mmCIF file of C-alpha atoms and ligand atoms in Angstrom:
data_model
loop_
_atom_site.group_PDB
_atom_site.id
_atom_site.type_symbol
_atom_site.label_atom_id
_atom_site.label_comp_id
_atom_site.label_asym_id
_atom_site.label_seq_id
_atom_site.Cartn_x
_atom_site.Cartn_y
_atom_site.Cartn_z
ATOM 1 C CA MET A 192 20.199 26.111 -38.878
ATOM 2 C CA GLY A 193 19.785 27.340 -35.323
ATOM 3 C CA THR A 194 16.806 29.500 -34.301
ATOM 4 C CA TYR A 195 16.784 32.263 -31.754
ATOM 5 C CA ALA A 196 15.003 29.847 -29.448
ATOM 6 C CA ASP A 197 18.123 27.632 -29.639
ATOM 7 C CA LEU A 198 20.266 30.599 -28.654
ATOM 8 C CA VAL A 199 18.490 31.994 -25.642
ATOM 9 C CA ASN A 200 18.994 30.892 -22.064
ATOM 10 C CA PRO A 201 16.680 27.841 -21.820
ATOM 11 C CA SER A 202 14.825 29.335 -18.832
ATOM 12 C CA VAL A 203 13.589 32.119 -21.173
ATOM 13 C CA LEU A 204 11.576 29.525 -23.084
ATOM 14 C CA THR A 205 9.567 28.600 -19.999
ATOM 15 C CA GLN A 206 9.408 32.077 -18.458
ATOM 16 C CA PRO A 207 5.687 33.146 -18.324
ATOM 17 C CA THR A 208 4.780 36.626 -19.436
ATOM 18 C CA TYR A 209 2.768 39.034 -17.313
ATOM 19 C CA GLN A 210 -0.765 39.591 -18.608
ATOM 20 C CA PRO A 211 -1.772 43.169 -17.887
ATOM 21 C CA GLY A 212 -5.293 44.599 -17.794
ATOM 22 C CA LYS A 213 -6.570 45.290 -21.309
ATOM 23 C CA PRO A 214 -5.886 48.857 -22.516
ATOM 24 C CA ILE A 215 -8.887 50.968 -23.592
ATOM 25 C CA GLU A 216 -7.605 51.346 -27.188
ATOM 26 C CA THR A 217 -7.310 47.564 -27.608
ATOM 27 C CA VAL A 218 -10.858 46.939 -26.410
ATOM 28 C CA ALA A 219 -12.161 49.822 -28.569
ATOM 29 C CA ARG A 220 -10.561 48.304 -31.662
ATOM 30 C CA GLU A 221 -11.568 44.729 -30.830
ATOM 31 C CA PHE A 222 -15.255 45.531 -30.336
ATOM 32 C CA GLY A 223 -15.604 48.601 -32.557
ATOM 33 C CA LEU A 224 -16.391 50.881 -29.596
ATOM 34 C CA ASP A 225 -15.786 54.578 -29.008
ATOM 35 C CA PRO A 226 -12.716 54.691 -26.712
ATOM 36 C CA THR A 227 -14.125 57.681 -24.804
ATOM 37 C CA ALA A 228 -17.140 55.592 -23.823
ATOM 38 C CA ILE A 229 -15.008 52.809 -22.296
ATOM 39 C CA ILE A 230 -14.092 52.594 -18.606
ATOM 40 C CA LYS A 231 -11.053 50.593 -17.552
ATOM 41 C CA LEU A 232 -11.441 49.076 -14.108
ATOM 42 C CA ALA A 233 -8.826 46.429 -14.778
ATOM 43 C CA SER A 234 -5.479 47.546 -13.396
ATOM 44 C CA ASN A 235 -6.117 49.117 -9.997
ATOM 45 C CA GLU A 236 -5.189 52.530 -11.313
ATOM 46 C CA ASN A 237 -6.295 55.687 -9.521
ATOM 47 C CA LEU A 238 -9.459 56.781 -11.345
ATOM 48 C CA HIS A 239 -9.479 60.083 -9.532
ATOM 49 C CA GLY A 240 -6.512 61.129 -11.681
ATOM 50 C CA PRO A 241 -2.897 61.972 -10.805
ATOM 51 C CA SER A 242 -1.981 64.004 -7.708
ATOM 52 C CA PRO A 243 -2.194 67.697 -8.790
ATOM 53 C CA LEU A 244 1.032 68.561 -6.962
ATOM 54 C CA ALA A 245 2.785 65.698 -8.733
ATOM 55 C CA LEU A 246 1.459 66.821 -12.072
ATOM 56 C CA ALA A 247 2.651 70.403 -11.522
ATOM 57 C CA ALA A 248 6.113 69.136 -10.519
ATOM 58 C CA ALA A 249 6.224 66.895 -13.605
ATOM 59 C CA MET A 250 5.331 69.804 -15.932
ATOM 60 C CA ARG A 251 8.070 71.947 -14.412
ATOM 61 C CA VAL A 252 10.820 69.602 -15.583
ATOM 62 C CA LEU A 253 9.524 68.660 -19.014
ATOM 63 C CA GLN A 254 11.652 71.382 -20.603
ATOM 64 C CA GLU A 255 14.766 69.734 -19.110
ATOM 65 C CA VAL A 256 14.477 66.272 -20.560
ATOM 66 C CA ASN A 257 17.502 66.899 -22.766
ATOM 67 C CA TYR A 258 19.447 66.189 -19.563
ATOM 68 C CA TYR A 259 19.851 62.766 -17.985
ATOM 69 C CA PRO A 260 18.035 62.353 -14.692
ATOM 70 C CA ASP A 261 19.968 62.200 -11.455
ATOM 71 C CA GLY A 262 20.983 58.536 -11.379
ATOM 72 C CA ALA A 263 21.214 58.651 -7.577
ATOM 73 C CA THR A 264 17.637 60.071 -7.258
ATOM 74 C CA THR A 265 19.052 62.416 -4.601
ATOM 75 C CA LEU A 266 16.152 64.837 -4.215
ATOM 76 C CA LEU A 267 13.588 62.075 -4.101
ATOM 77 C CA ARG A 268 15.568 60.022 -1.592
ATOM 78 C CA ASP A 269 16.028 63.108 0.585
ATOM 79 C CA LYS A 270 12.306 63.740 0.400
ATOM 80 C CA LEU A 271 11.505 60.115 1.220
ATOM 81 C CA ALA A 272 13.902 60.260 4.171
ATOM 82 C CA GLU A 273 12.083 63.312 5.495
ATOM 83 C CA PHE A 274 8.669 61.735 4.846
ATOM 84 C CA TRP A 275 9.525 58.482 6.669
ATOM 85 C CA ASN A 276 12.001 59.821 9.194
ATOM 86 C CA LEU A 277 14.679 57.463 7.896
ATOM 87 C CA ALA A 278 18.039 58.125 6.176
ATOM 88 C CA PRO A 279 18.310 58.723 2.391
ATOM 89 C CA GLU A 280 20.657 55.703 2.258
ATOM 90 C CA GLN A 281 17.736 53.505 3.220
ATOM 91 C CA PHE A 282 15.905 53.992 -0.109
ATOM 92 C CA LEU A 283 16.287 52.348 -3.502
ATOM 93 C CA VAL A 284 14.148 53.982 -6.165
ATOM 94 C CA GLY A 285 13.031 52.128 -9.255
ATOM 95 C CA ASN A 286 10.997 52.229 -12.439
ATOM 96 C CA GLY A 287 7.887 51.212 -10.522
ATOM 97 C CA SER A 288 7.945 48.924 -7.522
ATOM 98 C CA SER A 289 8.026 46.048 -10.013
ATOM 99 C CA GLU A 290 11.566 47.053 -10.894
ATOM 100 C CA VAL A 291 12.757 47.137 -7.302
ATOM 101 C CA MET A 292 11.342 43.647 -6.814
ATOM 102 C CA VAL A 293 13.293 42.429 -9.843
ATOM 103 C CA LEU A 294 16.422 44.061 -8.410
ATOM 104 C CA LEU A 295 15.767 42.224 -5.156
ATOM 105 C CA GLY A 296 15.603 38.953 -7.071
ATOM 106 C CA GLN A 297 18.674 39.775 -9.102
ATOM 107 C CA ALA A 298 20.705 40.547 -5.979
ATOM 108 C CA LEU A 299 19.448 37.631 -3.845
ATOM 109 C CA LEU A 300 18.407 34.644 -5.959
ATOM 110 C CA ARG A 301 20.416 31.802 -7.344
ATOM 111 C CA PRO A 302 19.124 28.637 -9.024
ATOM 112 C CA GLY A 303 17.894 26.260 -6.318
ATOM 113 C CA ASP A 304 16.901 29.010 -3.888
ATOM 114 C CA GLU A 305 13.281 29.037 -2.799
ATOM 115 C CA VAL A 306 10.868 31.944 -2.710
ATOM 116 C CA VAL A 307 7.726 31.677 -0.564
ATOM 117 C CA TYR A 308 4.503 33.530 -1.339
ATOM 118 C CA GLY A 309 0.720 33.020 -1.242
ATOM 119 C CA SER A 310 -1.163 30.959 -3.830
ATOM 120 C CA GLU A 311 -3.384 33.947 -4.668
ATOM 121 C CA ALA A 312 -0.685 36.580 -4.219
ATOM 122 C CA PHE A 313 0.383 39.112 -6.858
ATOM 123 C CA ILE A 314 1.573 36.978 -9.794
ATOM 124 C CA PHE A 315 4.670 39.073 -10.325
ATOM 125 C CA TYR A 316 6.361 37.307 -7.364
ATOM 126 C CA LYS A 317 6.321 34.050 -9.324
ATOM 127 C CA LEU A 318 7.720 35.766 -12.410
ATOM 128 C CA VAL A 319 10.617 37.272 -10.422
ATOM 129 C CA THR A 320 11.336 33.871 -8.830
ATOM 130 C CA LEU A 321 11.443 32.032 -12.168
ATOM 131 C CA LEU A 322 13.447 34.783 -13.836
ATOM 132 C CA PHE A 323 16.411 33.960 -11.641
ATOM 133 C CA GLY A 324 16.017 30.187 -11.730
ATOM 134 C CA ALA A 325 14.726 30.015 -8.159
ATOM 135 C CA ARG A 326 11.915 27.674 -7.048
ATOM 136 C CA PRO A 327 8.457 29.071 -6.355
ATOM 137 C CA VAL A 328 6.870 27.805 -3.120
ATOM 138 C CA SER A 329 3.205 28.750 -3.272
ATOM 139 C CA VAL A 330 1.315 28.472 0.026
ATOM 140 C CA PRO A 331 -2.483 28.000 -0.015
ATOM 141 C CA MET A 332 -4.577 30.988 1.087
ATOM 142 C CA PRO A 333 -7.729 29.860 2.913
ATOM 143 C CA ALA A 334 -10.525 32.440 2.599
ATOM 144 C CA HIS A 335 -8.290 34.264 0.090
ATOM 145 C CA THR A 336 -6.041 35.488 2.943
ATOM 146 C CA HIS A 337 -2.355 34.860 3.548
ATOM 147 C CA ASP A 338 -1.937 32.020 6.068
ATOM 148 C CA LEU A 339 1.143 33.283 7.898
ATOM 149 C CA ASP A 340 1.583 30.111 9.992
ATOM 150 C CA ALA A 341 1.543 27.957 6.875
ATOM 151 C CA MET A 342 3.996 30.337 5.206
ATOM 152 C CA LEU A 343 6.349 29.892 8.204
ATOM 153 C CA GLU A 344 6.054 26.138 7.907
ATOM 154 C CA ALA A 345 6.993 26.377 4.210
ATOM 155 C CA ILE A 346 10.337 27.967 5.048
ATOM 156 C CA THR A 347 13.357 25.688 4.526
ATOM 157 C CA GLU A 348 17.135 26.164 4.528
ATOM 158 C CA ARG A 349 16.839 27.030 0.839
ATOM 159 C CA THR A 350 14.337 29.854 1.365
ATOM 160 C CA LYS A 351 15.890 33.171 0.496
ATOM 161 C CA LEU A 352 12.968 35.476 0.017
ATOM 162 C CA VAL A 353 9.334 35.799 1.150
ATOM 163 C CA PHE A 354 6.842 38.088 -0.533
ATOM 164 C CA LEU A 355 3.842 39.272 1.439
ATOM 165 C CA ALA A 356 1.403 41.877 0.083
ATOM 166 C CA CYS A 357 -0.820 43.799 2.487
ATOM 167 C CA PRO A 358 -3.377 44.416 1.098
ATOM 168 C CA ASN A 359 -2.869 41.642 -1.377
ATOM 169 C CA ASN A 360 -3.639 41.940 -5.062
ATOM 170 C CA PRO A 361 -5.909 40.474 -6.416
ATOM 171 C CA THR A 362 -7.786 39.309 -3.310
ATOM 172 C CA GLY A 363 -7.827 42.688 -1.498
ATOM 173 C CA THR A 364 -7.328 40.911 1.823
ATOM 174 C CA THR A 365 -4.865 41.920 4.489
ATOM 175 C CA ASN A 366 -3.289 40.591 7.688
ATOM 176 C CA SER A 367 -3.336 42.605 10.900
ATOM 177 C CA PRO A 368 -0.292 44.773 11.709
ATOM 178 C CA GLN A 369 0.426 42.654 14.789
ATOM 179 C CA ALA A 370 0.215 39.404 12.798
ATOM 180 C CA ILE A 371 2.677 40.809 10.241
ATOM 181 C CA LEU A 372 5.109 41.924 12.944
ATOM 182 C CA ASP A 373 4.916 38.500 14.661
ATOM 183 C CA PHE A 374 5.456 36.780 11.332
ATOM 184 C CA ALA A 375 8.507 38.923 10.536
ATOM 185 C CA ASN A 376 9.933 38.280 14.000
ATOM 186 C CA ARG A 377 9.601 34.542 13.598
ATOM 187 C CA LEU A 378 11.371 34.344 10.248
ATOM 188 C CA PRO A 379 14.900 32.841 10.372
ATOM 189 C CA GLU A 380 18.009 34.991 9.772
ATOM 190 C CA HIS A 381 18.684 33.654 6.257
ATOM 191 C CA VAL A 382 15.351 34.873 4.883
ATOM 192 C CA VAL A 383 14.530 38.356 3.569
ATOM 193 C CA LEU A 384 10.900 39.441 3.869
ATOM 194 C CA CYS A 385 9.637 41.821 1.212
ATOM 195 C CA LEU A 386 6.474 43.437 2.438
ATOM 196 C CA ASP A 387 4.683 44.716 -0.627
ATOM 197 C CA GLU A 388 2.820 47.843 0.456
ATOM 198 C CA ALA A 389 1.556 48.953 -2.947
ATOM 199 C CA TYR A 390 -1.929 49.632 -1.516
ATOM 200 C CA ALA A 391 -0.942 50.402 2.098
ATOM 201 C CA GLU A 392 -2.027 54.050 1.827
ATOM 202 C CA TYR A 393 -5.634 52.848 1.479
ATOM 203 C CA LEU A 394 -5.512 51.248 4.949
ATOM 204 C CA ASP A 395 -6.351 52.994 8.225
ATOM 205 C CA ASP A 396 -3.941 50.811 10.170
ATOM 206 C CA ALA A 397 -0.992 49.971 7.935
ATOM 207 C CA VAL A 398 1.840 48.150 9.711
ATOM 208 C CA ASP A 399 4.974 50.176 10.509
ATOM 209 C CA ILE A 400 8.071 48.060 9.834
ATOM 210 C CA ARG A 401 10.604 50.795 10.673
ATOM 211 C CA PRO A 402 11.233 49.456 14.185
ATOM 212 C CA LEU A 403 11.945 46.001 12.695
ATOM 213 C CA ILE A 404 14.406 47.476 10.201
ATOM 214 C CA ALA A 405 16.095 49.368 13.042
ATOM 215 C CA SER A 406 16.323 46.191 15.105
ATOM 216 C CA GLY A 407 18.239 44.398 12.318
ATOM 217 C CA LYS A 408 15.404 42.143 11.052
ATOM 218 C CA LYS A 409 15.875 41.227 7.386
ATOM 219 C CA ILE A 410 12.864 43.065 6.030
ATOM 220 C CA VAL A 411 12.233 45.568 3.248
ATOM 221 C CA GLY A 412 9.073 47.476 2.340
ATOM 222 C CA ALA A 413 8.104 48.044 -1.307
ATOM 223 C CA ARG A 414 6.034 51.127 -2.063
ATOM 224 C CA THR A 415 4.753 52.670 -5.252
ATOM 225 C CA PHE A 416 3.542 55.995 -6.652
ATOM 226 C CA SER A 417 1.304 54.056 -9.093
ATOM 227 C CA LYS A 418 -1.694 53.645 -6.841
ATOM 228 C CA ILE A 419 -2.960 56.278 -4.404
ATOM 229 C CA TYR A 420 -0.711 59.010 -5.926
ATOM 230 C CA GLY A 421 -2.075 58.250 -9.394
ATOM 231 C CA LEU A 422 1.257 58.055 -11.252
ATOM 232 C CA ALA A 423 1.130 54.542 -12.765
ATOM 233 C CA GLY A 424 2.039 55.858 -16.214
ATOM 234 C CA LEU A 425 5.236 57.515 -14.979
ATOM 235 C CA ARG A 426 6.651 54.344 -13.361
ATOM 236 C CA VAL A 427 8.181 55.097 -9.981
ATOM 237 C CA GLY A 428 8.339 53.044 -6.788
ATOM 238 C CA TYR A 429 10.871 52.309 -4.086
ATOM 239 C CA LEU A 430 12.202 49.885 -1.551
ATOM 240 C CA TYR A 431 13.198 50.889 1.981
ATOM 241 C CA GLY A 432 15.207 48.889 4.439
ATOM 242 C CA ALA A 433 18.620 48.680 6.112
ATOM 243 C CA ALA A 434 21.197 51.010 4.552
ATOM 244 C CA GLU A 435 23.671 48.117 4.324
ATOM 245 C CA PHE A 436 21.277 46.059 2.168
ATOM 246 C CA ILE A 437 20.094 49.011 0.085
ATOM 247 C CA ALA A 438 23.738 49.823 -0.796
ATOM 248 C CA LEU A 439 24.138 46.315 -2.185
ATOM 249 C CA LEU A 440 20.949 46.601 -4.216
ATOM 250 C CA GLN A 441 22.084 49.938 -5.683
ATOM 251 C CA ARG A 442 24.875 48.033 -7.436
ATOM 252 C CA VAL A 443 22.497 46.028 -9.615
ATOM 253 C CA ARG A 444 20.340 48.818 -10.969
ATOM 254 C CA GLN A 445 20.857 50.623 -14.281
ATOM 255 C CA PRO A 446 22.659 53.971 -13.988
ATOM 256 C CA PHE A 447 19.579 56.037 -14.845
ATOM 257 C CA ASN A 448 16.715 53.707 -13.994
ATOM 258 C CA VAL A 449 14.189 56.391 -12.968
ATOM 259 C CA ASN A 450 13.326 59.113 -15.474
ATOM 260 C CA LEU A 451 13.521 62.816 -14.795
ATOM 261 C CA VAL A 452 9.766 63.465 -14.962
ATOM 262 C CA ALA A 453 8.938 60.590 -12.632
ATOM 263 C CA GLN A 454 11.482 61.709 -10.020
ATOM 264 C CA SER A 455 10.133 65.251 -9.964
ATOM 265 C CA ALA A 456 6.477 64.102 -9.857
ATOM 266 C CA ALA A 457 7.185 61.732 -6.972
ATOM 267 C CA VAL A 458 8.751 64.546 -4.930
ATOM 268 C CA GLY A 459 5.616 66.649 -5.567
ATOM 269 C CA ALA A 460 3.319 63.726 -4.723
ATOM 270 C CA LEU A 461 4.784 63.278 -1.258
ATOM 271 C CA ASP A 462 3.573 66.788 -0.358
ATOM 272 C CA ASP A 463 0.044 66.101 -1.596
ATOM 273 C CA THR A 464 -1.479 64.937 1.656
ATOM 274 C CA GLU A 465 -4.780 66.582 0.732
ATOM 275 C CA PHE A 466 -5.094 64.522 -2.443
ATOM 276 C CA VAL A 467 -4.187 61.301 -0.609
ATOM 277 C CA SER A 468 -6.874 61.930 2.068
ATOM 278 C CA ARG A 469 -9.480 62.742 -0.552
ATOM 279 C CA VAL A 470 -8.726 59.639 -2.620
ATOM 280 C CA ARG A 471 -8.718 57.455 0.488
ATOM 281 C CA ALA A 472 -12.130 58.766 1.540
ATOM 282 C CA GLU A 473 -13.610 58.412 -1.961
ATOM 283 C CA ASN A 474 -12.223 54.924 -2.226
ATOM 284 C CA LEU A 475 -13.831 53.879 1.087
ATOM 285 C CA ALA A 476 -17.141 55.268 -0.165
ATOM 286 C CA GLY A 477 -16.663 53.412 -3.463
ATOM 287 C CA LEU A 478 -15.906 50.124 -1.666
ATOM 288 C CA SER A 479 -19.123 50.380 0.308
ATOM 289 C CA GLN A 480 -21.078 51.417 -2.803
ATOM 290 C CA LEU A 481 -19.880 48.223 -4.516
ATOM 291 C CA GLU A 482 -20.392 46.036 -1.456
ATOM 292 C CA GLN A 483 -23.975 47.216 -0.958
ATOM 293 C CA ALA A 484 -24.910 46.837 -4.610
ATOM 294 C CA LEU A 485 -23.275 43.417 -5.019
ATOM 295 C CA THR A 486 -25.070 42.233 -1.883
ATOM 296 C CA ALA A 487 -28.368 43.470 -3.380
ATOM 297 C CA LEU A 488 -27.545 41.701 -6.653
ATOM 298 C CA LYS A 489 -26.734 38.521 -4.633
ATOM 299 C CA VAL A 490 -23.224 38.432 -6.069
ATOM 300 C CA ALA A 491 -20.695 37.048 -3.569
ATOM 301 C CA PHE A 492 -17.551 39.102 -3.083
ATOM 302 C CA VAL A 493 -14.392 39.279 -0.954
ATOM 303 C CA PRO A 494 -14.417 42.461 1.150
ATOM 304 C CA GLY A 495 -11.532 44.528 -0.200
ATOM 305 C CA HIS A 496 -9.052 46.766 1.606
ATOM 306 C CA GLY A 497 -7.328 48.269 -1.437
ATOM 307 C CA ASN A 498 -8.823 50.134 -4.397
ATOM 308 C CA PHE A 499 -10.316 46.997 -5.931
ATOM 309 C CA MET A 500 -12.628 44.098 -5.161
ATOM 310 C CA VAL A 501 -12.975 40.442 -6.137
ATOM 311 C CA PHE A 502 -16.421 39.055 -6.861
ATOM 312 C CA HIS A 503 -17.441 35.478 -7.611
ATOM 313 C CA ILE A 504 -19.624 34.651 -10.562
ATOM 314 C CA THR A 505 -20.325 31.558 -12.664
ATOM 315 C CA ASN A 506 -19.137 31.801 -16.276
ATOM 316 C CA ALA A 507 -16.702 34.546 -15.280
ATOM 317 C CA GLU A 508 -14.970 34.538 -18.701
ATOM 318 C CA GLU A 509 -18.315 35.083 -20.453
ATOM 319 C CA VAL A 510 -19.288 37.844 -18.043
ATOM 320 C CA PHE A 511 -15.871 39.469 -18.551
ATOM 321 C CA ASP A 512 -16.405 39.360 -22.301
ATOM 322 C CA ALA A 513 -19.973 40.686 -22.136
ATOM 323 C CA LEU A 514 -18.865 43.566 -19.876
ATOM 324 C CA GLN A 515 -16.126 44.436 -22.361
ATOM 325 C CA ARG A 516 -18.613 44.540 -25.228
ATOM 326 C CA GLN A 517 -20.526 47.131 -23.226
ATOM 327 C CA GLY A 518 -17.378 49.141 -22.611
ATOM 328 C CA VAL A 519 -16.456 48.070 -19.085
ATOM 329 C CA ILE A 520 -13.072 46.382 -18.658
ATOM 330 C CA VAL A 521 -12.482 44.316 -15.505
ATOM 331 C CA ARG A 522 -9.893 41.625 -14.810
ATOM 332 C CA PRO A 523 -10.424 37.856 -15.109
ATOM 333 C CA LEU A 524 -8.675 35.899 -12.363
ATOM 334 C CA ALA A 525 -8.138 32.513 -14.039
ATOM 335 C CA PRO A 526 -4.339 33.172 -14.074
ATOM 336 C CA TYR A 527 -4.625 33.243 -10.245
ATOM 337 C CA GLY A 528 -6.416 29.889 -10.143
ATOM 338 C CA MET A 529 -9.710 31.696 -9.498
ATOM 339 C CA PRO A 530 -11.639 30.935 -12.711
ATOM 340 C CA ASP A 531 -14.995 31.849 -11.153
ATOM 341 C CA SER A 532 -13.930 35.318 -10.008
ATOM 342 C CA LEU A 533 -13.392 38.757 -11.532
ATOM 343 C CA ARG A 534 -11.641 41.759 -10.048
ATOM 344 C CA VAL A 535 -12.960 45.261 -10.412
ATOM 345 C CA THR A 536 -11.084 48.443 -9.601
ATOM 346 C CA VAL A 537 -12.988 50.983 -7.502
ATOM 347 C CA GLY A 538 -13.596 54.010 -9.697
ATOM 348 C CA THR A 539 -15.434 57.294 -9.257
ATOM 349 C CA SER A 540 -18.942 56.980 -7.974
ATOM 350 C CA ALA A 541 -20.304 57.395 -11.537
ATOM 351 C CA GLN A 542 -17.949 54.706 -12.892
ATOM 352 C CA ASN A 543 -18.912 52.302 -10.104
ATOM 353 C CA GLU A 544 -22.537 52.921 -10.933
ATOM 354 C CA ARG A 545 -21.909 52.267 -14.638
ATOM 355 C CA PHE A 546 -20.084 49.034 -13.771
ATOM 356 C CA LEU A 547 -22.916 47.859 -11.517
ATOM 357 C CA GLU A 548 -25.609 48.666 -14.066
ATOM 358 C CA THR A 549 -23.675 46.901 -16.810
ATOM 359 C CA LEU A 550 -23.082 43.886 -14.616
ATOM 360 C CA TRP A 551 -26.776 43.726 -13.808
ATOM 361 C CA ASN A 552 -27.562 43.968 -17.511
ATOM 362 C CA VAL A 553 -25.215 41.087 -18.230
ATOM 363 C CA ILE A 554 -26.174 38.708 -15.431
ATOM 364 C CA GLY A 555 -29.874 39.654 -15.544
ATOM 365 C CA LYS A 556 -29.956 38.544 -19.200
ATOM 366 C CA LYS A 557 -28.434 35.139 -18.614
HETATM 367 C C1 PLP B 1185 0.558 44.154 -5.016
HETATM 368 C C2 PLP B 1185 1.247 44.926 -6.070
HETATM 369 N N1 PLP B 1185 2.541 45.201 -5.950
HETATM 370 C C3 PLP B 1185 3.220 45.892 -6.886
HETATM 371 C C4 PLP B 1185 2.600 46.344 -8.013
HETATM 372 C C5 PLP B 1185 3.450 47.016 -9.066
HETATM 373 O O1 PLP B 1185 3.245 48.330 -9.123
HETATM 374 P P1 PLP B 1185 4.245 49.319 -9.884
HETATM 375 O O2 PLP B 1185 5.265 48.504 -10.600
HETATM 376 O O3 PLP B 1185 3.388 50.105 -10.795
HETATM 377 O O4 PLP B 1185 4.884 50.130 -8.807
HETATM 378 C C6 PLP B 1185 1.260 46.099 -8.209
HETATM 379 C C7 PLP B 1185 0.602 46.560 -9.431
HETATM 380 O O5 PLP B 1185 -0.528 46.305 -9.743
HETATM 381 C C8 PLP B 1185 0.560 45.362 -7.244
HETATM 382 O O6 PLP B 1185 -0.731 45.091 -7.367
#
């Protein structure tokens, strides 16, 4: 008798699953803790809360969820066009930027194609590559930073897509705007570059790829409302690029891929410049709070440019576990080939303090 495993597409059997940060409820149950006493610093969420303007806009449409959302995300694409000074036809909106990256893979990749990305880059790139039977080409990242020359050398005739995150998750490192522009300019015509800008709002000097798009370079930017805007739970992100390419990508999405509440919240979020500036400033203060304290604790770290930071520690799994038992959830990096490192999301100043005290408790006792 056949099993379901005999029935599925064989690639499903080898497809890895994404391992998210542990939810508070799960840790509370596992260790018998009070969920309200747990802090989750494991998924690079915005611990300053959602944008108030986004929240108000979300509340306004809750009464209308008996209607389907606008499948074409018209208001949001108009707003994005105004925000970026581009045309509405240059935006593809998705259920988080993860979805738009899957759509990119679905539209571009065939078995045998190659996808180039960094060895310590966001793991989702590998999942998208394998999902469509393409071949992952992982390029080493010396000093935890994308080596753009080595990535160029890894390009072959089979390369279809390159993923580059600036800042990168989990390492928090970034490449300079000029280095990114030079890299994009040197890529051959048959390669699409997806610049993942999930944390770009945290940078002072994010690269502007709009001139490259206008000049006909095969490049798209992926952005999300999950990070600085604080809307991870609503799931909304987007891709921007050449209208011709975006029109092709629109064909592969579901008819109503972005829910009504998320669309409305995202429109509100784009007006919330005050919130964005406040979060950026608090995040910078949080990064230096962590850097100073980790230096004092003699814990080596990678200086971060997003809302998170990697630190190196022996027995990282044990430390991760001990932190959890004391109600602090961080992220182990063994799945990224960094078994001696953990990643912590920058929280409020009080949460950062709690993390640092708990860490000291844990490593001081060893
Ligand atoms: C680099 C990077 N890109 C994209 C995403 C996906 O974000 P979302 O699907 O919530 O938009 C994440 C999430 O952690 C990320 O770290």
